[in-house]
């Protein structure tokens, strides 16, 4: 009886059931750990601490912008042409504060998603160790963004009650493939914009430092998320792929709020309704959005993660 029971138990081992599948799983785990190890080594070579790597007390030139003029929502509009230089600088300050504040809550939701995923993973693996390293990066980014809002003399932009409820629910959907695609939607589009911002000669040095740190560290996060998509999609069921291919279009609405917000114009003393109308119809803003989405659009298309519904949503918010 013992011999029979032992034989039956042996037959239930993964190697006996599917030796090729077990070998493949082991190879995938080794590949994940190898990538995690490389990213950890990169983090050790080039990571930043904004508390010491940014001169928060450096004087700010009242004539320099906080975002490049051409990256601002009203650039080139009739309302922009009617504004003084100082009004334009103030608009850049408020739009920068809006972007930084919203980046804080996105980093918050991403960290929650990564932590939830780790509950089901091997805490000794280098893949998990890099995920923890990324959470450390993102936590420091949250501190950096918060300090930047304060340093430029702006107030943070609060979420409305409806937005707060939506943001609190987002991490619950960050599972499997959705976690990695959500990370890319939040990181890659913003990263493309900041690469341009980080080299602009008319932007405050303190903001250039923030952009450069973020771009450098986000490069590793984007690579990690892209590899996460490739791994997951190879074994994701059809319904999961279809859900993610549809749901990612919701990111277009969230990202659009980085470009213009009623409260920004209210704080600048601009006519809110007219400013919103001109910003929404500003073709230069739409062109920048399309440009920032190009890389992610190509990746999602390549992996079959865009469908007619998500394409419609990205297009209706100016990214296609």
PDB file of C-alpha atoms in Angstrom:
ATOM      1  CA  UNK A   1       0.000   0.000   0.000  1.00  0.00           C
ATOM      2  CA  UNK A   2       2.797   2.375   0.875  1.00  0.00           C
ATOM      3  CA  UNK A   3       4.534   1.587  -2.395  1.00  0.00           C
ATOM      4  CA  UNK A   4       1.334   2.162  -4.350  1.00  0.00           C
ATOM      5  CA  UNK A   5       0.652   5.467  -2.562  1.00  0.00           C
ATOM      6  CA  UNK A   6       4.207   6.675  -3.138  1.00  0.00           C
ATOM      7  CA  UNK A   7       3.929   5.815  -6.788  1.00  0.00           C
ATOM      8  CA  UNK A   8       0.660   7.731  -7.054  1.00  0.00           C
ATOM      9  CA  UNK A   9       2.159  10.789  -5.367  1.00  0.00           C
ATOM     10  CA  UNK A  10       5.190  10.684  -7.634  1.00  0.00           C
ATOM     11  CA  UNK A  11       2.858  10.672 -10.618  1.00  0.00           C
ATOM     12  CA  UNK A  12       1.407  13.997  -9.463  1.00  0.00           C
ATOM     13  CA  UNK A  13       4.725  15.870  -9.497  1.00  0.00           C
ATOM     14  CA  UNK A  14       4.923  18.595 -12.194  1.00  0.00           C
ATOM     15  CA  UNK A  15       7.890  16.899 -13.876  1.00  0.00           C
ATOM     16  CA  UNK A  16       5.925  13.688 -14.280  1.00  0.00           C
ATOM     17  CA  UNK A  17       2.790  15.426 -15.482  1.00  0.00           C
ATOM     18  CA  UNK A  18       4.529  17.746 -17.920  1.00  0.00           C
ATOM     19  CA  UNK A  19       8.314  17.522 -17.969  1.00  0.00           C
ATOM     20  CA  UNK A  20       8.552  19.999 -20.845  1.00  0.00           C
ATOM     21  CA  UNK A  21       6.319  22.474 -19.004  1.00  0.00           C
ATOM     22  CA  UNK A  22       8.388  22.153 -15.827  1.00  0.00           C
ATOM     23  CA  UNK A  23      11.577  22.720 -17.782  1.00  0.00           C
ATOM     24  CA  UNK A  24      10.032  25.733 -19.479  1.00  0.00           C
ATOM     25  CA  UNK A  25       8.872  27.185 -16.142  1.00  0.00           C
ATOM     26  CA  UNK A  26      12.357  26.752 -14.701  1.00  0.00           C
ATOM     27  CA  UNK A  27      13.874  28.449 -17.743  1.00  0.00           C
ATOM     28  CA  UNK A  28      11.426  31.346 -17.438  1.00  0.00           C
ATOM     29  CA  UNK A  29      12.230  31.760 -13.755  1.00  0.00           C
ATOM     30  CA  UNK A  30      15.948  31.762 -14.540  1.00  0.00           C
ATOM     31  CA  UNK A  31      15.395  34.350 -17.259  1.00  0.00           C
ATOM     32  CA  UNK A  32      13.386  36.566 -14.898  1.00  0.00           C
ATOM     33  CA  UNK A  33      16.070  36.316 -12.249  1.00  0.00           C
ATOM     34  CA  UNK A  34      18.804  37.138 -14.756  1.00  0.00           C
ATOM     35  CA  UNK A  35      16.941  40.265 -15.854  1.00  0.00           C
ATOM     36  CA  UNK A  36      16.250  41.206 -12.233  1.00  0.00           C
ATOM     37  CA  UNK A  37      19.924  40.834 -11.403  1.00  0.00           C
ATOM     38  CA  UNK A  38      20.990  43.033 -14.337  1.00  0.00           C
ATOM     39  CA  UNK A  39      18.496  45.721 -13.349  1.00  0.00           C
ATOM     40  CA  UNK A  40      19.644  45.583  -9.726  1.00  0.00           C
ATOM     41  CA  UNK A  41      23.252  46.032 -10.871  1.00  0.00           C
ATOM     42  CA  UNK A  42      22.140  49.014 -12.971  1.00  0.00           C
ATOM     43  CA  UNK A  43      20.349  50.469  -9.954  1.00  0.00           C
ATOM     44  CA  UNK A  44      23.492  50.118  -7.866  1.00  0.00           C
ATOM     45  CA  UNK A  45      25.545  51.920 -10.491  1.00  0.00           C
ATOM     46  CA  UNK A  46      23.144  54.759 -11.175  1.00  0.00           C
ATOM     47  CA  UNK A  47      20.469  55.688  -8.673  1.00  0.00           C
ATOM     48  CA  UNK A  48      19.704  59.008  -7.028  1.00  0.00           C
ATOM     49  CA  UNK A  49      18.464  60.418  -3.764  1.00  0.00           C
ATOM     50  CA  UNK A  50      16.739  63.722  -4.394  1.00  0.00           C
ATOM     51  CA  UNK A  51      17.278  64.771  -0.782  1.00  0.00           C
ATOM     52  CA  UNK A  52      20.972  65.204  -1.545  1.00  0.00           C
ATOM     53  CA  UNK A  53      21.145  65.193  -5.369  1.00  0.00           C
ATOM     54  CA  UNK A  54      18.918  68.252  -5.886  1.00  0.00           C
ATOM     55  CA  UNK A  55      19.757  71.691  -4.588  1.00  0.00           C
ATOM     56  CA  UNK A  56      16.338  72.518  -3.191  1.00  0.00           C
ATOM     57  CA  UNK A  57      17.418  75.898  -1.860  1.00  0.00           C
ATOM     58  CA  UNK A  58      18.936  77.205  -5.089  1.00  0.00           C
ATOM     59  CA  UNK A  59      17.428  80.542  -6.203  1.00  0.00           C
ATOM     60  CA  UNK A  60      14.898  80.372  -9.023  1.00  0.00           C
ATOM     61  CA  UNK A  61      14.962  82.808 -11.928  1.00  0.00           C
ATOM     62  CA  UNK A  62      11.540  84.529 -12.124  1.00  0.00           C
ATOM     63  CA  UNK A  63      11.844  84.670 -15.924  1.00  0.00           C
ATOM     64  CA  UNK A  64      12.454  80.941 -16.451  1.00  0.00           C
ATOM     65  CA  UNK A  65       9.654  78.460 -17.024  1.00  0.00           C
ATOM     66  CA  UNK A  66       8.850  75.360 -14.977  1.00  0.00           C
ATOM     67  CA  UNK A  67       7.875  73.468 -18.111  1.00  0.00           C
ATOM     68  CA  UNK A  68       8.992  74.189 -21.675  1.00  0.00           C
ATOM     69  CA  UNK A  69       6.553  76.704 -23.213  1.00  0.00           C
ATOM     70  CA  UNK A  70       5.768  74.402 -26.134  1.00  0.00           C
ATOM     71  CA  UNK A  71       4.760  71.658 -23.687  1.00  0.00           C
ATOM     72  CA  UNK A  72       2.096  73.816 -22.049  1.00  0.00           C
ATOM     73  CA  UNK A  73      -1.599  73.433 -22.727  1.00  0.00           C
ATOM     74  CA  UNK A  74      -2.269  76.948 -24.052  1.00  0.00           C
ATOM     75  CA  UNK A  75       0.927  77.426 -26.063  1.00  0.00           C
ATOM     76  CA  UNK A  76       0.178  79.087 -29.394  1.00  0.00           C
ATOM     77  CA  UNK A  77      -3.486  79.795 -28.646  1.00  0.00           C
ATOM     78  CA  UNK A  78      -5.074  83.285 -28.782  1.00  0.00           C
ATOM     79  CA  UNK A  79      -5.226  83.257 -24.980  1.00  0.00           C
ATOM     80  CA  UNK A  80      -1.487  82.506 -24.820  1.00  0.00           C
ATOM     81  CA  UNK A  81      -0.746  85.415 -27.141  1.00  0.00           C
ATOM     82  CA  UNK A  82      -2.670  87.757 -24.845  1.00  0.00           C
ATOM     83  CA  UNK A  83      -0.728  86.725 -21.729  1.00  0.00           C
ATOM     84  CA  UNK A  84       2.321  88.507 -20.347  1.00  0.00           C
ATOM     85  CA  UNK A  85       5.587  86.617 -19.873  1.00  0.00           C
ATOM     86  CA  UNK A  86       5.055  86.428 -16.119  1.00  0.00           C
ATOM     87  CA  UNK A  87       1.550  85.022 -16.624  1.00  0.00           C
ATOM     88  CA  UNK A  88       3.006  82.339 -18.883  1.00  0.00           C
ATOM     89  CA  UNK A  89       5.626  81.494 -16.263  1.00  0.00           C
ATOM     90  CA  UNK A  90       2.887  81.182 -13.647  1.00  0.00           C
ATOM     91  CA  UNK A  91       0.911  78.896 -15.940  1.00  0.00           C
ATOM     92  CA  UNK A  92       4.000  76.703 -16.324  1.00  0.00           C
ATOM     93  CA  UNK A  93       4.415  76.598 -12.537  1.00  0.00           C
ATOM     94  CA  UNK A  94       0.829  75.498 -11.970  1.00  0.00           C
ATOM     95  CA  UNK A  95       0.901  72.924 -14.766  1.00  0.00           C
ATOM     96  CA  UNK A  96       4.143  71.505 -13.376  1.00  0.00           C
ATOM     97  CA  UNK A  97       2.576  71.253  -9.914  1.00  0.00           C
ATOM     98  CA  UNK A  98      -0.474  69.504 -11.392  1.00  0.00           C
ATOM     99  CA  UNK A  99       1.687  66.947 -13.213  1.00  0.00           C
ATOM    100  CA  UNK A 100       3.914  66.284 -10.207  1.00  0.00           C
ATOM    101  CA  UNK A 101       0.981  65.875  -7.822  1.00  0.00           C
ATOM    102  CA  UNK A 102      -0.786  63.387 -10.080  1.00  0.00           C
ATOM    103  CA  UNK A 103       2.472  61.507 -10.555  1.00  0.00           C
ATOM    104  CA  UNK A 104       2.587  60.967  -6.778  1.00  0.00           C
ATOM    105  CA  UNK A 105      -0.727  59.123  -6.676  1.00  0.00           C
ATOM    106  CA  UNK A 106       0.149  57.062  -9.737  1.00  0.00           C
ATOM    107  CA  UNK A 107       3.394  55.902  -8.124  1.00  0.00           C
ATOM    108  CA  UNK A 108       1.319  55.070  -5.048  1.00  0.00           C
ATOM    109  CA  UNK A 109      -1.049  52.795  -6.998  1.00  0.00           C
ATOM    110  CA  UNK A 110       1.822  51.115  -8.861  1.00  0.00           C
ATOM    111  CA  UNK A 111       3.619  50.313  -5.618  1.00  0.00           C
ATOM    112  CA  UNK A 112       0.442  48.753  -4.247  1.00  0.00           C
ATOM    113  CA  UNK A 113       0.120  46.582  -7.362  1.00  0.00           C
ATOM    114  CA  UNK A 114       3.716  45.383  -7.142  1.00  0.00           C
ATOM    115  CA  UNK A 115       3.382  44.591  -3.435  1.00  0.00           C
ATOM    116  CA  UNK A 116       0.194  42.592  -4.015  1.00  0.00           C
ATOM    117  CA  UNK A 117       1.903  40.576  -6.748  1.00  0.00           C
ATOM    118  CA  UNK A 118       4.794  39.727  -4.417  1.00  0.00           C
ATOM    119  CA  UNK A 119       2.458  37.942  -2.011  1.00  0.00           C
ATOM    120  CA  UNK A 120       2.402  35.065  -4.509  1.00  0.00           C
ATOM    121  CA  UNK A 121       6.074  35.104  -5.510  1.00  0.00           C
ATOM    122  CA  UNK A 122       9.337  33.652  -4.234  1.00  0.00           C
ATOM    123  CA  UNK A 123      10.902  36.216  -1.855  1.00  0.00           C
ATOM    124  CA  UNK A 124      14.369  34.775  -2.549  1.00  0.00           C
ATOM    125  CA  UNK A 125      14.258  35.443  -6.301  1.00  0.00           C
ATOM    126  CA  UNK A 126      16.215  38.271  -7.905  1.00  0.00           C
ATOM    127  CA  UNK A 127      13.084  39.169  -9.860  1.00  0.00           C
ATOM    128  CA  UNK A 128      11.269  39.974  -6.616  1.00  0.00           C
ATOM    129  CA  UNK A 129      14.341  41.757  -5.305  1.00  0.00           C
ATOM    130  CA  UNK A 130      14.299  44.075  -8.315  1.00  0.00           C
ATOM    131  CA  UNK A 131      10.574  44.716  -7.846  1.00  0.00           C
ATOM    132  CA  UNK A 132      11.396  45.833  -4.299  1.00  0.00           C
ATOM    133  CA  UNK A 133      14.220  47.978  -5.683  1.00  0.00           C
ATOM    134  CA  UNK A 134      11.762  49.613  -8.063  1.00  0.00           C
ATOM    135  CA  UNK A 135       9.344  50.288  -5.219  1.00  0.00           C
ATOM    136  CA  UNK A 136      12.214  52.029  -3.443  1.00  0.00           C
ATOM    137  CA  UNK A 137      12.834  54.134  -6.555  1.00  0.00           C
ATOM    138  CA  UNK A 138       9.160  55.023  -6.835  1.00  0.00           C
ATOM    139  CA  UNK A 139       8.925  55.932  -3.168  1.00  0.00           C
ATOM    140  CA  UNK A 140      11.871  58.298  -3.566  1.00  0.00           C
ATOM    141  CA  UNK A 141      10.177  59.739  -6.660  1.00  0.00           C
ATOM    142  CA  UNK A 142       7.079  60.470  -4.590  1.00  0.00           C
ATOM    143  CA  UNK A 143       9.230  62.362  -2.099  1.00  0.00           C
ATOM    144  CA  UNK A 144      10.980  64.187  -4.950  1.00  0.00           C
ATOM    145  CA  UNK A 145       7.716  65.220  -6.612  1.00  0.00           C
ATOM    146  CA  UNK A 146       6.261  66.415  -3.328  1.00  0.00           C
ATOM    147  CA  UNK A 147       9.359  68.419  -2.473  1.00  0.00           C
ATOM    148  CA  UNK A 148       9.414  69.887  -5.983  1.00  0.00           C
ATOM    149  CA  UNK A 149       5.833  71.170  -5.665  1.00  0.00           C
ATOM    150  CA  UNK A 150       6.762  72.813  -2.372  1.00  0.00           C
ATOM    151  CA  UNK A 151      10.092  74.159  -3.671  1.00  0.00           C
ATOM    152  CA  UNK A 152       8.517  75.951  -6.629  1.00  0.00           C
ATOM    153  CA  UNK A 153       6.046  77.647  -4.299  1.00  0.00           C
ATOM    154  CA  UNK A 154       2.919  75.885  -5.510  1.00  0.00           C
ATOM    155  CA  UNK A 155       0.140  74.027  -3.731  1.00  0.00           C
ATOM    156  CA  UNK A 156      -0.621  70.389  -4.544  1.00  0.00           C
ATOM    157  CA  UNK A 157      -3.643  69.509  -6.628  1.00  0.00           C
ATOM    158  CA  UNK A 158      -6.117  67.443  -4.645  1.00  0.00           C
ATOM    159  CA  UNK A 159      -8.160  64.610  -6.093  1.00  0.00           C
ATOM    160  CA  UNK A 160     -11.901  65.095  -6.139  1.00  0.00           C
ATOM    161  CA  UNK A 161     -13.956  62.590  -4.136  1.00  0.00           C
ATOM    162  CA  UNK A 162     -14.844  60.707  -7.312  1.00  0.00           C
ATOM    163  CA  UNK A 163     -11.227  60.650  -8.471  1.00  0.00           C
ATOM    164  CA  UNK A 164     -10.042  59.484  -5.047  1.00  0.00           C
ATOM    165  CA  UNK A 165     -12.465  56.544  -5.104  1.00  0.00           C
ATOM    166  CA  UNK A 166     -11.308  55.598  -8.605  1.00  0.00           C
ATOM    167  CA  UNK A 167      -7.640  55.831  -7.636  1.00  0.00           C
ATOM    168  CA  UNK A 168      -8.189  53.665  -4.554  1.00  0.00           C
ATOM    169  CA  UNK A 169      -9.849  51.024  -6.741  1.00  0.00           C
ATOM    170  CA  UNK A 170      -7.147  50.982  -9.410  1.00  0.00           C
ATOM    171  CA  UNK A 171      -4.641  48.733  -7.564  1.00  0.00           C
ATOM    172  CA  UNK A 172      -7.345  46.078  -7.250  1.00  0.00           C
ATOM    173  CA  UNK A 173      -7.268  45.713 -11.043  1.00  0.00           C
ATOM    174  CA  UNK A 174      -3.463  45.579 -11.201  1.00  0.00           C
ATOM    175  CA  UNK A 175      -3.192  41.826 -11.571  1.00  0.00           C
ATOM    176  CA  UNK A 176      -1.301  39.735 -14.093  1.00  0.00           C
ATOM    177  CA  UNK A 177      -1.027  41.384 -17.475  1.00  0.00           C
ATOM    178  CA  UNK A 178      -2.960  44.453 -16.338  1.00  0.00           C
ATOM    179  CA  UNK A 179      -0.263  45.338 -13.790  1.00  0.00           C
ATOM    180  CA  UNK A 180       2.456  45.580 -16.428  1.00  0.00           C
ATOM    181  CA  UNK A 181       0.346  47.398 -19.028  1.00  0.00           C
ATOM    182  CA  UNK A 182      -0.869  49.903 -16.415  1.00  0.00           C
ATOM    183  CA  UNK A 183       2.750  50.530 -15.412  1.00  0.00           C
ATOM    184  CA  UNK A 184       3.698  51.220 -19.030  1.00  0.00           C
ATOM    185  CA  UNK A 185       0.732  53.541 -19.610  1.00  0.00           C
ATOM    186  CA  UNK A 186       1.696  55.601 -16.587  1.00  0.00           C
ATOM    187  CA  UNK A 187       5.448  55.546 -17.110  1.00  0.00           C
ATOM    188  CA  UNK A 188       6.238  55.469 -20.809  1.00  0.00           C
ATOM    189  CA  UNK A 189       4.044  58.337 -22.055  1.00  0.00           C
ATOM    190  CA  UNK A 190       5.237  60.687 -19.304  1.00  0.00           C
ATOM    191  CA  UNK A 191       8.832  59.540 -19.780  1.00  0.00           C
ATOM    192  CA  UNK A 192       8.781  60.487 -23.460  1.00  0.00           C
ATOM    193  CA  UNK A 193       7.639  64.006 -22.574  1.00  0.00           C
ATOM    194  CA  UNK A 194      10.208  64.416 -19.824  1.00  0.00           C
ATOM    195  CA  UNK A 195      13.071  63.417 -22.112  1.00  0.00           C
ATOM    196  CA  UNK A 196      12.327  66.589 -24.081  1.00  0.00           C
ATOM    197  CA  UNK A 197      11.826  68.668 -20.931  1.00  0.00           C
ATOM    198  CA  UNK A 198      15.148  67.609 -19.418  1.00  0.00           C
ATOM    199  CA  UNK A 199      17.171  69.333 -22.150  1.00  0.00           C
ATOM    200  CA  UNK A 200      15.302  72.626 -22.461  1.00  0.00           C
ATOM    201  CA  UNK A 201      17.397  75.801 -21.962  1.00  0.00           C
ATOM    202  CA  UNK A 202      14.495  77.948 -20.707  1.00  0.00           C
ATOM    203  CA  UNK A 203      13.438  75.723 -17.794  1.00  0.00           C
ATOM    204  CA  UNK A 204      14.316  76.229 -14.122  1.00  0.00           C
ATOM    205  CA  UNK A 205      17.408  74.173 -13.124  1.00  0.00           C
ATOM    206  CA  UNK A 206      15.533  72.600 -10.216  1.00  0.00           C
ATOM    207  CA  UNK A 207      12.944  71.180 -12.635  1.00  0.00           C
ATOM    208  CA  UNK A 208      15.646  69.950 -15.022  1.00  0.00           C
ATOM    209  CA  UNK A 209      17.203  68.022 -12.143  1.00  0.00           C
ATOM    210  CA  UNK A 210      13.843  66.408 -11.316  1.00  0.00           C
ATOM    211  CA  UNK A 211      13.272  65.419 -14.954  1.00  0.00           C
ATOM    212  CA  UNK A 212      16.759  63.964 -15.383  1.00  0.00           C
ATOM    213  CA  UNK A 213      16.576  61.825 -12.267  1.00  0.00           C
ATOM    214  CA  UNK A 214      13.141  60.539 -13.195  1.00  0.00           C
ATOM    215  CA  UNK A 215      14.072  59.745 -16.818  1.00  0.00           C
ATOM    216  CA  UNK A 216      17.234  57.886 -15.768  1.00  0.00           C
ATOM    217  CA  UNK A 217      15.491  55.639 -13.265  1.00  0.00           C
ATOM    218  CA  UNK A 218      12.303  55.162 -15.288  1.00  0.00           C
ATOM    219  CA  UNK A 219      14.318  53.593 -18.118  1.00  0.00           C
ATOM    220  CA  UNK A 220      14.876  50.543 -15.902  1.00  0.00           C
ATOM    221  CA  UNK A 221      11.237  50.465 -14.794  1.00  0.00           C
ATOM    222  CA  UNK A 222      10.002  50.577 -18.385  1.00  0.00           C
ATOM    223  CA  UNK A 223      12.267  47.716 -19.405  1.00  0.00           C
ATOM    224  CA  UNK A 224      11.059  45.654 -16.441  1.00  0.00           C
ATOM    225  CA  UNK A 225       7.390  46.326 -17.297  1.00  0.00           C
ATOM    226  CA  UNK A 226       7.870  45.514 -20.990  1.00  0.00           C
ATOM    227  CA  UNK A 227       9.477  42.193 -20.114  1.00  0.00           C
ATOM    228  CA  UNK A 228       6.599  41.576 -17.703  1.00  0.00           C
ATOM    229  CA  UNK A 229       4.128  42.068 -20.560  1.00  0.00           C
ATOM    230  CA  UNK A 230       6.032  39.706 -22.855  1.00  0.00           C
ATOM    231  CA  UNK A 231       6.224  36.971 -20.233  1.00  0.00           C
ATOM    232  CA  UNK A 232       2.624  37.235 -19.117  1.00  0.00           C
ATOM    233  CA  UNK A 233       1.060  37.480 -22.552  1.00  0.00           C
ATOM    234  CA  UNK A 234       2.678  34.191 -23.576  1.00  0.00           C
ATOM    235  CA  UNK A 235       0.517  32.336 -21.046  1.00  0.00           C
ATOM    236  CA  UNK A 236      -2.428  34.690 -20.455  1.00  0.00           C
ATOM    237  CA  UNK A 237      -5.873  33.297 -21.377  1.00  0.00           C
ATOM    238  CA  UNK A 238      -7.740  34.981 -24.204  1.00  0.00           C
ATOM    239  CA  UNK A 239     -10.180  36.747 -21.869  1.00  0.00           C
ATOM    240  CA  UNK A 240      -7.339  38.371 -19.924  1.00  0.00           C
ATOM    241  CA  UNK A 241      -5.704  39.622 -23.125  1.00  0.00           C
ATOM    242  CA  UNK A 242      -9.041  41.014 -24.337  1.00  0.00           C
ATOM    243  CA  UNK A 243      -9.787  42.678 -21.007  1.00  0.00           C
ATOM    244  CA  UNK A 244      -6.407  44.410 -20.942  1.00  0.00           C
ATOM    245  CA  UNK A 245      -6.629  45.312 -24.642  1.00  0.00           C
ATOM    246  CA  UNK A 246      -9.878  47.142 -23.844  1.00  0.00           C
ATOM    247  CA  UNK A 247      -9.153  48.542 -20.380  1.00  0.00           C
ATOM    248  CA  UNK A 248      -5.870  50.266 -21.272  1.00  0.00           C
ATOM    249  CA  UNK A 249      -7.854  52.877 -23.189  1.00  0.00           C
ATOM    250  CA  UNK A 250      -8.975  54.285 -19.828  1.00  0.00           C
ATOM    251  CA  UNK A 251      -5.417  55.508 -19.294  1.00  0.00           C
ATOM    252  CA  UNK A 252      -5.980  58.070 -22.048  1.00  0.00           C
ATOM    253  CA  UNK A 253      -8.531  59.922 -19.909  1.00  0.00           C
ATOM    254  CA  UNK A 254      -6.231  59.896 -16.867  1.00  0.00           C
ATOM    255  CA  UNK A 255      -3.182  61.059 -18.834  1.00  0.00           C
ATOM    256  CA  UNK A 256      -5.137  63.871 -20.456  1.00  0.00           C
ATOM    257  CA  UNK A 257      -5.627  65.385 -17.004  1.00  0.00           C
ATOM    258  CA  UNK A 258      -1.873  65.965 -16.910  1.00  0.00           C
ATOM    259  CA  UNK A 259      -2.214  68.341 -19.841  1.00  0.00           C
ATOM    260  CA  UNK A 260      -5.022  70.550 -18.598  1.00  0.00           C
ATOM    261  CA  UNK A 261      -7.142  70.962 -15.530  1.00  0.00           C
ATOM    262  CA  UNK A 262      -9.726  73.599 -14.645  1.00  0.00           C
ATOM    263  CA  UNK A 263      -8.092  74.311 -11.306  1.00  0.00           C
ATOM    264  CA  UNK A 264      -4.812  75.232 -13.050  1.00  0.00           C
ATOM    265  CA  UNK A 265      -6.510  78.021 -14.990  1.00  0.00           C
ATOM    266  CA  UNK A 266      -8.475  79.138 -11.938  1.00  0.00           C
ATOM    267  CA  UNK A 267      -5.276  79.538  -9.925  1.00  0.00           C
ATOM    268  CA  UNK A 268      -3.718  81.515 -12.770  1.00  0.00           C
ATOM    269  CA  UNK A 269      -6.666  83.917 -12.869  1.00  0.00           C
ATOM    270  CA  UNK A 270      -7.586  82.911 -16.428  1.00  0.00           C
ATOM    271  CA  UNK A 271     -11.132  82.546 -17.774  1.00  0.00           C
ATOM    272  CA  UNK A 272     -11.608  78.863 -17.006  1.00  0.00           C
ATOM    273  CA  UNK A 273     -14.218  77.948 -19.604  1.00  0.00           C
ATOM    274  CA  UNK A 274     -12.401  79.729 -22.436  1.00  0.00           C
ATOM    275  CA  UNK A 275      -9.023  78.331 -21.370  1.00  0.00           C
ATOM    276  CA  UNK A 276     -10.421  74.792 -21.354  1.00  0.00           C
ATOM    277  CA  UNK A 277     -11.991  75.303 -24.767  1.00  0.00           C
ATOM    278  CA  UNK A 278      -8.780  76.581 -26.329  1.00  0.00           C
ATOM    279  CA  UNK A 279      -6.646  73.917 -24.644  1.00  0.00           C
ATOM    280  CA  UNK A 280      -8.906  71.107 -25.847  1.00  0.00           C
ATOM    281  CA  UNK A 281      -8.763  72.433 -29.393  1.00  0.00           C
ATOM    282  CA  UNK A 282      -5.035  73.128 -29.342  1.00  0.00           C
ATOM    283  CA  UNK A 283      -3.571  71.047 -32.159  1.00  0.00           C
ATOM    284  CA  UNK A 284      -0.036  71.594 -30.860  1.00  0.00           C
ATOM    285  CA  UNK A 285      -0.978  69.864 -27.599  1.00  0.00           C
ATOM    286  CA  UNK A 286      -2.560  66.995 -29.531  1.00  0.00           C
ATOM    287  CA  UNK A 287       0.586  66.633 -31.644  1.00  0.00           C
ATOM    288  CA  UNK A 288       2.731  66.353 -28.501  1.00  0.00           C
ATOM    289  CA  UNK A 289       0.380  63.753 -27.071  1.00  0.00           C
ATOM    290  CA  UNK A 290       0.540  61.696 -30.242  1.00  0.00           C
ATOM    291  CA  UNK A 291       4.329  61.919 -30.250  1.00  0.00           C
ATOM    292  CA  UNK A 292       4.598  60.824 -26.601  1.00  0.00           C
ATOM    293  CA  UNK A 293       2.326  57.836 -27.285  1.00  0.00           C
ATOM    294  CA  UNK A 294       4.177  56.563 -30.364  1.00  0.00           C
ATOM    295  CA  UNK A 295       6.536  54.178 -28.549  1.00  0.00           C
ATOM    296  CA  UNK A 296       3.840  52.678 -26.334  1.00  0.00           C
ATOM    297  CA  UNK A 297       1.409  52.482 -29.250  1.00  0.00           C
ATOM    298  CA  UNK A 298       3.910  50.425 -31.231  1.00  0.00           C
ATOM    299  CA  UNK A 299       4.543  48.078 -28.305  1.00  0.00           C
ATOM    300  CA  UNK A 300       0.838  47.539 -27.549  1.00  0.00           C
ATOM    301  CA  UNK A 301       0.093  46.942 -31.222  1.00  0.00           C
ATOM    302  CA  UNK A 302       2.972  44.484 -31.553  1.00  0.00           C
ATOM    303  CA  UNK A 303       1.591  42.454 -28.647  1.00  0.00           C
ATOM    304  CA  UNK A 304      -2.067  42.567 -29.705  1.00  0.00           C
ATOM    305  CA  UNK A 305      -3.077  44.789 -26.805  1.00  0.00           C
ATOM    306  CA  UNK A 306      -5.111  47.393 -28.684  1.00  0.00           C
ATOM    307  CA  UNK A 307      -8.612  46.754 -30.003  1.00  0.00           C
ATOM    308  CA  UNK A 308     -11.257  49.010 -31.597  1.00  0.00           C
ATOM    309  CA  UNK A 309     -12.572  50.139 -28.198  1.00  0.00           C
ATOM    310  CA  UNK A 310      -9.206  51.132 -26.734  1.00  0.00           C
ATOM    311  CA  UNK A 311      -8.148  52.729 -30.020  1.00  0.00           C
ATOM    312  CA  UNK A 312     -11.311  54.831 -29.941  1.00  0.00           C
ATOM    313  CA  UNK A 313     -10.548  55.932 -26.374  1.00  0.00           C
ATOM    314  CA  UNK A 314      -6.919  56.820 -27.133  1.00  0.00           C
ATOM    315  CA  UNK A 315      -8.043  58.684 -30.265  1.00  0.00           C
ATOM    316  CA  UNK A 316     -10.860  60.591 -28.555  1.00  0.00           C
ATOM    317  CA  UNK A 317      -8.395  61.944 -25.987  1.00  0.00           C
ATOM    318  CA  UNK A 318      -5.902  63.054 -28.619  1.00  0.00           C
ATOM    319  CA  UNK A 319      -3.246  60.317 -28.454  1.00  0.00           C
ATOM    320  CA  UNK A 320      -3.999  58.852 -31.885  1.00  0.00           C
TER     321      UNK A 320
END
